[in-house]
Coordinates of C-alpha atoms in Angstrom, one line a residue:
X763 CA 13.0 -22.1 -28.0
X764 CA 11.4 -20.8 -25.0
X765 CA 11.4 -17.2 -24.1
X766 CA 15.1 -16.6 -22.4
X767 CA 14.9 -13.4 -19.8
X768 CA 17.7 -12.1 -17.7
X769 CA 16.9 -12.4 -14.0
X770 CA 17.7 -9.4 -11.8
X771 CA 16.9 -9.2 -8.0
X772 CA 16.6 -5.5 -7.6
X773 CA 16.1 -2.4 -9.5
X774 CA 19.3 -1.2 -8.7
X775 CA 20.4 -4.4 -10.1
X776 CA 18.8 -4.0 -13.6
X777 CA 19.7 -0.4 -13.7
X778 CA 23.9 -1.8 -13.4
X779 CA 23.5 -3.9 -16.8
X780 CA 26.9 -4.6 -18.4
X781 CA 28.0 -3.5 -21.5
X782 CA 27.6 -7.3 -22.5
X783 CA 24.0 -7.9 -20.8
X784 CA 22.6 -5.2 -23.1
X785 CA 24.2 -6.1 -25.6
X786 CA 22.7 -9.8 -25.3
X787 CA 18.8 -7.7 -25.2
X788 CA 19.5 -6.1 -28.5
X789 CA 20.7 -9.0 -30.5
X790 CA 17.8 -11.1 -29.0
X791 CA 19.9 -13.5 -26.9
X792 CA 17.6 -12.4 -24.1
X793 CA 14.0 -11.2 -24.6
X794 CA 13.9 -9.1 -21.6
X795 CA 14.7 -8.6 -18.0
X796 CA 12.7 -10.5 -15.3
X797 CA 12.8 -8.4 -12.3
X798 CA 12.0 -10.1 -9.0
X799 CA 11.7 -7.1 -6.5
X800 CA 12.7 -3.3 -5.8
X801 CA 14.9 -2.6 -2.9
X802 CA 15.3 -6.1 -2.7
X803 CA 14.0 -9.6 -3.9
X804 CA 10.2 -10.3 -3.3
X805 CA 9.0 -7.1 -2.0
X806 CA 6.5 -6.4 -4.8
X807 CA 3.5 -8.0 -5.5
X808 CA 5.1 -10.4 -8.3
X809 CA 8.2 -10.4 -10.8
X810 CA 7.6 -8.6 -13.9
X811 CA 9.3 -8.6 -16.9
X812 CA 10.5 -5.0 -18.8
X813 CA 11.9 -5.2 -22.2
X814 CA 14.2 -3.2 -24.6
X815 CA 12.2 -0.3 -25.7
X816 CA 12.8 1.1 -29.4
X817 CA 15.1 4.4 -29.6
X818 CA 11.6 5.7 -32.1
X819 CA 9.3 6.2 -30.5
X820 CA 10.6 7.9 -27.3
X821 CA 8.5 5.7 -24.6
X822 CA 9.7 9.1 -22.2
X823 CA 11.9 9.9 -19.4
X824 CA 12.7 7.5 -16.8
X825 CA 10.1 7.4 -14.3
X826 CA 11.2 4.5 -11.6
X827 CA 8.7 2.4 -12.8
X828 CA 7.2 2.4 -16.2
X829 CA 10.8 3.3 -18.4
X830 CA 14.2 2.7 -16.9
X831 CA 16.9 4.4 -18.4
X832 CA 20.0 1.9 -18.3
X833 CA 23.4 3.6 -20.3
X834 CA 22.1 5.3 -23.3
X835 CA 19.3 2.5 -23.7
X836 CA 16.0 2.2 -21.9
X837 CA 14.2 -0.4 -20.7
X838 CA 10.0 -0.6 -20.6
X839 CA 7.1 -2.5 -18.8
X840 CA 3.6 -1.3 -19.9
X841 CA 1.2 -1.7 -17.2
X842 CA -2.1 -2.7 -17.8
X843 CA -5.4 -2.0 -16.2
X844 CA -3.5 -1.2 -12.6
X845 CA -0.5 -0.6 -10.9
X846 CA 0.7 -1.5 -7.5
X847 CA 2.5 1.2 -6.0
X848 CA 5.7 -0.8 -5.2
X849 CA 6.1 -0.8 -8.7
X850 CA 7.9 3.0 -8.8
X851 CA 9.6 2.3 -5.3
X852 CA 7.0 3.6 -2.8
X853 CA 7.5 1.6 0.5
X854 CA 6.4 1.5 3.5
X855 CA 10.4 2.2 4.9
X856 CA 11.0 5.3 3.4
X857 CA 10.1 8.3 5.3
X858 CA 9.1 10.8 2.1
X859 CA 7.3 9.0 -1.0
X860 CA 6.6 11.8 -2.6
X861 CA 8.6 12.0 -5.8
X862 CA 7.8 7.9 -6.7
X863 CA 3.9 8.8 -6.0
X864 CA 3.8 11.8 -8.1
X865 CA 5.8 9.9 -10.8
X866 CA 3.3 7.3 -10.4
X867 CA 0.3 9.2 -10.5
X868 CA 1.5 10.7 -13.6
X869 CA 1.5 7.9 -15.2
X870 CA -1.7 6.3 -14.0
X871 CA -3.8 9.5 -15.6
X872 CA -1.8 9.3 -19.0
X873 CA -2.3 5.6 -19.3
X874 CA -6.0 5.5 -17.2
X875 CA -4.4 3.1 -15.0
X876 CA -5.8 2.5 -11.5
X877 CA -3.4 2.6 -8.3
X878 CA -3.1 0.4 -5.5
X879 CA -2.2 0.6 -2.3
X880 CA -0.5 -2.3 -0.4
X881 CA 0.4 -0.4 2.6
X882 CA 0.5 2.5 4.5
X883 CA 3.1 5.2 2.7
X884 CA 4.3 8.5 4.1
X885 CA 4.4 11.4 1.9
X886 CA 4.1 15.3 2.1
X887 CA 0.7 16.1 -0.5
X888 CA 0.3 15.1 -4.0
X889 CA -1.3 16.6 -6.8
X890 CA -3.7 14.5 -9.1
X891 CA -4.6 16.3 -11.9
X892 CA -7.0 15.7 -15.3
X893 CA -7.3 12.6 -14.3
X894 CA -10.4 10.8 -15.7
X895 CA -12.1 7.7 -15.1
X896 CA -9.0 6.0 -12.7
X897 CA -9.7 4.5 -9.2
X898 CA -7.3 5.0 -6.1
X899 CA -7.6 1.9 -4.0
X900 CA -6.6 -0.4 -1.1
X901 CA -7.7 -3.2 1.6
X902 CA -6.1 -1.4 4.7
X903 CA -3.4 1.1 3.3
X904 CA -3.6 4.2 1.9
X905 CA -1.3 7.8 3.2
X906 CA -0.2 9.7 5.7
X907 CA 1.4 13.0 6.3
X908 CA 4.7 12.9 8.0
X909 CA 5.2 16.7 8.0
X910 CA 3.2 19.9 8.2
X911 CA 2.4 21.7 4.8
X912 CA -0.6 22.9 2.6
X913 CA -3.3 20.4 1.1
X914 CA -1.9 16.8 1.2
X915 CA -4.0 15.4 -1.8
X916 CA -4.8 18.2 -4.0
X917 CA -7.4 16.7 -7.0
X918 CA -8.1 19.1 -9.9
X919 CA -9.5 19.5 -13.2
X920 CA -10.6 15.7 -12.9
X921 CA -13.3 13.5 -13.3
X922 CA -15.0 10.2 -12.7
X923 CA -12.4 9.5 -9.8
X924 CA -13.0 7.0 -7.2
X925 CA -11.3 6.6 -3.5
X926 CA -11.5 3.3 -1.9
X927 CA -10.7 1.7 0.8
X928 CA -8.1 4.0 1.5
X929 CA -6.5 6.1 5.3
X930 CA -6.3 9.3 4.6
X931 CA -4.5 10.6 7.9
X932 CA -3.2 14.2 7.8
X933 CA -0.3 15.5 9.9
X934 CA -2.5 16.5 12.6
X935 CA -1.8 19.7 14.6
X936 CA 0.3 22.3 13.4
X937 CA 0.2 26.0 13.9
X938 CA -1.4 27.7 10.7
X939 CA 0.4 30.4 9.6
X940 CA -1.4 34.1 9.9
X941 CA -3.7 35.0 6.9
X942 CA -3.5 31.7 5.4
X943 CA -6.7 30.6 3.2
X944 CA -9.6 28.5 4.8
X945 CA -8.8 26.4 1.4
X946 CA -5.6 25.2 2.9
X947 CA -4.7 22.5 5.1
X948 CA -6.9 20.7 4.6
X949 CA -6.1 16.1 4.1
X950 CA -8.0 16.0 0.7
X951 CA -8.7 19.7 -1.7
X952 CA -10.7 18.8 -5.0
X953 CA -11.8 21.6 -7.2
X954 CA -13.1 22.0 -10.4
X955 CA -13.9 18.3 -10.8
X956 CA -17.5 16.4 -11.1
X957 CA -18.0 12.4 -10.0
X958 CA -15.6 11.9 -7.5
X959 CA -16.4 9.3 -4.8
X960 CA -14.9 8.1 -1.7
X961 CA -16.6 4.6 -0.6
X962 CA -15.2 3.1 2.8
X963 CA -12.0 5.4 3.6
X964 CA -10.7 7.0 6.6
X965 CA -10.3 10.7 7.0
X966 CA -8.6 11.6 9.7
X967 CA -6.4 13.9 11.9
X968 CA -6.7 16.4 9.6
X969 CA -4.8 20.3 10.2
X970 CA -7.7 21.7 9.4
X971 CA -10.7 20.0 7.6
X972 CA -11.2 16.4 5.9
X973 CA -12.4 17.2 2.4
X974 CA -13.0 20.5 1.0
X975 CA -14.5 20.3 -2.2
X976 CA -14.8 23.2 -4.2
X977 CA -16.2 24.2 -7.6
X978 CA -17.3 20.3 -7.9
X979 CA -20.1 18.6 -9.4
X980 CA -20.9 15.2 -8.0
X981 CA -19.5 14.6 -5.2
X982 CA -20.5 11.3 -2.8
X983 CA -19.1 10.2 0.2
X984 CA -20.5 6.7 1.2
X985 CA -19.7 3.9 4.0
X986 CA -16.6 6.7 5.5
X987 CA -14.8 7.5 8.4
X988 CA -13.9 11.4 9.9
X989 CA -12.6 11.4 12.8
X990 CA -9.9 13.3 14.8
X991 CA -9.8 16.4 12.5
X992 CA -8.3 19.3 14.2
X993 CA -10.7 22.2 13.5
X994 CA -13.6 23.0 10.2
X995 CA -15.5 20.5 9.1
X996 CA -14.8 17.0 8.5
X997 CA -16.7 17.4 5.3
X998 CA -17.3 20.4 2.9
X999 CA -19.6 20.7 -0.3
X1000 CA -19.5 23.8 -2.6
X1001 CA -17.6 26.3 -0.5
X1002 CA -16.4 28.9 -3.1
X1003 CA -15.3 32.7 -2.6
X1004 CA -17.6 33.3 -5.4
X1005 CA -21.2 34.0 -5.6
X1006 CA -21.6 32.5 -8.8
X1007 CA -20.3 28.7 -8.3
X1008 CA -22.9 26.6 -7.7
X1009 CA -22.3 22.9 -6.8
X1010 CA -25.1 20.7 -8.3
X1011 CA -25.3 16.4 -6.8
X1012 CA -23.9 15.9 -3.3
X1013 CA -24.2 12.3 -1.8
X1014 CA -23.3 11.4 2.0
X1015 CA -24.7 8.2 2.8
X1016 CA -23.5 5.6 6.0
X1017 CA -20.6 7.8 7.2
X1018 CA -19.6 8.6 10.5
X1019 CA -18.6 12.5 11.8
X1020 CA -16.6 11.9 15.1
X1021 CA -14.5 14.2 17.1
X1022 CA -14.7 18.1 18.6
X1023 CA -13.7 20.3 15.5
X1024 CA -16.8 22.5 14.3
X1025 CA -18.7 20.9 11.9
X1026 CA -19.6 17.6 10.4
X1027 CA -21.1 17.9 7.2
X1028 CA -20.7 21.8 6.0
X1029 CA -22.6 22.8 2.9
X1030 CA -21.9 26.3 1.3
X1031 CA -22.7 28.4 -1.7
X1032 CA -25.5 27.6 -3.8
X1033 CA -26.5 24.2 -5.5
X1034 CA -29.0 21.3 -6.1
X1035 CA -29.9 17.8 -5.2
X1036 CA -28.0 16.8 -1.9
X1037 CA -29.0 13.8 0.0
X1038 CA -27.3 13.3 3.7
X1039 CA -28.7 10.1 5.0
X1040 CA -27.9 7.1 7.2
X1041 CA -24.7 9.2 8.8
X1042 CA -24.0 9.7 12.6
X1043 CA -22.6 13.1 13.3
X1044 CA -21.3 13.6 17.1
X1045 CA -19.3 15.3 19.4
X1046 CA -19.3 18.9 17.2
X1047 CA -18.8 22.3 18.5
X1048 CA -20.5 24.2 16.3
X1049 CA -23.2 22.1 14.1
X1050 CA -23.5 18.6 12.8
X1051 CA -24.8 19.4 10.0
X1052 CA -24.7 23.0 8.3
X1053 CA -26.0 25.1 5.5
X1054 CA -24.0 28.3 5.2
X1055 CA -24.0 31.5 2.8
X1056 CA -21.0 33.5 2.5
X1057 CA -21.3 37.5 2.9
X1058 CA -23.9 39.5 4.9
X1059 CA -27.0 39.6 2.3
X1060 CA -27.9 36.2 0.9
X1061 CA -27.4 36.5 -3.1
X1062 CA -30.3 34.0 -4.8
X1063 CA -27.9 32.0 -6.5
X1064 CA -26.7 30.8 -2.8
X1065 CA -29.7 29.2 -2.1
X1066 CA -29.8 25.3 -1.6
X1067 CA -32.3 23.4 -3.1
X1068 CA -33.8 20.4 -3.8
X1069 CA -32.2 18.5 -0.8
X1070 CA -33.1 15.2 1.2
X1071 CA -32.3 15.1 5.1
X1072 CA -33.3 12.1 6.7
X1073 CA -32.2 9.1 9.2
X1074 CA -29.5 10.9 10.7
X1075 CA -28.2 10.9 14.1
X1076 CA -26.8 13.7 15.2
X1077 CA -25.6 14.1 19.0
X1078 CA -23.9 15.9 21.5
X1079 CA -23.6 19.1 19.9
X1080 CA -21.6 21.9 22.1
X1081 CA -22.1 25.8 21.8
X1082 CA -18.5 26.7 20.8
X1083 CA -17.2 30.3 21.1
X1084 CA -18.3 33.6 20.2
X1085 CA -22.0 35.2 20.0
X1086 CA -23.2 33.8 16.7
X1087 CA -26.1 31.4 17.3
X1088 CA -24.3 27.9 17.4
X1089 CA -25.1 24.4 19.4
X1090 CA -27.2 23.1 16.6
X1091 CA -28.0 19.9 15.3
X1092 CA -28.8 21.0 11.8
X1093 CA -28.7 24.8 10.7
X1094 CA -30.7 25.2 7.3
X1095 CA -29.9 28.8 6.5
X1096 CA -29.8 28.5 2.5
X1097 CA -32.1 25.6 2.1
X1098 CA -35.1 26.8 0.0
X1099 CA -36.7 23.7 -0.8
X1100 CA -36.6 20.4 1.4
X1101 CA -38.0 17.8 -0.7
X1102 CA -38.1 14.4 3.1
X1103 CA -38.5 15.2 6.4
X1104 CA -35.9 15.3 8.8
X1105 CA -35.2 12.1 11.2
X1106 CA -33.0 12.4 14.1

């Protein structure tokens, strides 16, 4: 006899099994429940099927995608390899995300399961953390910050993470409370990770900068978008409060640096083997590109080496404010060792 499943329409459907319906799951009358949509028939990618899950082991707490707790039973789907987003009730008409995506995002690093991203989803900042070896990734969809707050994607303690395809739009401009870090604000924060990439996203309207990566090793930003970011950088490699941290591998290839915040590629601390090439930088305040030390004297592990510079364009460069010496297309003040020649 051929598999027999119990057909529901929506989650909230599956979640009101009878008395009788589970029943019918435990003594095998039905192998599992086929469920065709979320908020309401077809709006996921494709039905999928959860099935009773044993009391021993404890597959965990209900997580609006993954286990659903029905009565005092609970129902499973193991994904495999990826999950759509619309799986844990993220949609495109609901105005905070937030608690599916985290949910989801949990689950995707304890299972090392990628995450797609049909549409573009409202939510206020997420945290991905130890994650390892998992791709974030979408045709023409990605996030957006509906309301002002601290980092909106905060990545830590990871690696071997991948961005693609994805909008990354911040909530734009907001009034940054007094004594606030510089590490705050910001659309993407990633510290303490190494091989992170972003390949063909958007970065945009940012409070303050684009992506600040900190404490990182590894870092490459390829085929991208900044534009619109409301102040900073639009990208930022190694900026630490320490002396100590140095940031070794940073990759900017193909991108574009658009709009009138200071800078568009900001490099700070100490480090190894950078190559920015192939990116148009324009419309800056400060500098396109920048090499910066923090403090007065210039400690020896701040110093930049080892880096490649070449077939950029970098245009339209304003002085900004203040007396320090600004206007510049590049400003190599920690580089020690400049292994190509620079091409404007």
């Amino acid at each position: 006899m051929a598999n027999q499943f119990l057909v529901k329409n929506t989650m909230a459907d599956m979640r009101a099994l009878s008395a009788s319906e589970i029943t019918a799951l435990q003594n095998g009358t039905y192998n599992g429940v086929e469920l065709l949509g979320y908020y309401e028939k077809g709006d996921t990618a494709a039905p999928i099927i959860y099935y009773l899950a044993p009391v021993s082991p404890d597959p965990g707490a209900d997580d609006g995608g993954r286990v659903i707790a029905v009565q005092s039973n609970k129902l499973i789907h193991e994904f495999v390899d990826q999950i759509d987003v619309r799986y844990f009730g993220v949609s495109t008409t609901i105005t905070d995300n937030t608690v599916q995506l985290q949910k989801l995002v949990n689950v995707a690093i304890i299972k090392g399961l990628n995450v797609y991203f049909d549409g573009f989803y409202a939510i206020k900042n997420i945290q991905i953390d130890q994650a390892n070896n998992i791709k974030f990734y979408s045709n023409n969809g990605g996030l957006y910050q509906y309301v002002a707050g601290r980092n909106f994607i905060n990545l830590t303690n990871s690696s071997k993470v991948a961005f693609e395809g994805l909008k990354l739009k911040g909530v734009g401009q907001f009034e940054i409370p007094q004594g606030e870090s510089g590490t705050y604000y910001h659309n993407v924060y990633i510290s303490d990770c190494s091989e992170i990439s972003f390949d063909r996203c958007e970065v945009f309207n940012a409070t303050r900068g684009g992506i600040l990566s900190i404490r990182t090793n590894y870092l490459s930003v390829d085929n991208c978008r900044f534009y619109q970011n409301r102040s900073m950088f639009d990208l930022s490699f190694g900026y630490s409060i320490t002396t100590t941290a140095r940031s070794i591998g940073f990759t900017c290839t193909n991108s574009s640096f658009i709009g009138s915040n200071s800078y568009g590629i900001h490099c700070m601390g100490g480090g190894s083997n950078y190559i920015i090439t192939g990116n148009r930088i324009s419309d800056k305040n400060e500098y396109g590109i920048v090499f910066y030390h923090l403090g007065t004297d210039l400690d020896p592990l701040q110093v930049i080496d080892d880096i490649v510079i070449s077939n950029n364009i970098v245009e339209n460069i304003s002085d900004g404010t203040g007396t320090d010496a600004k206007g510049m297309g590049i400003y190599l003040q920690t580089v020690e060792r400049l292994l190509s020649a620079i091409i404007l």
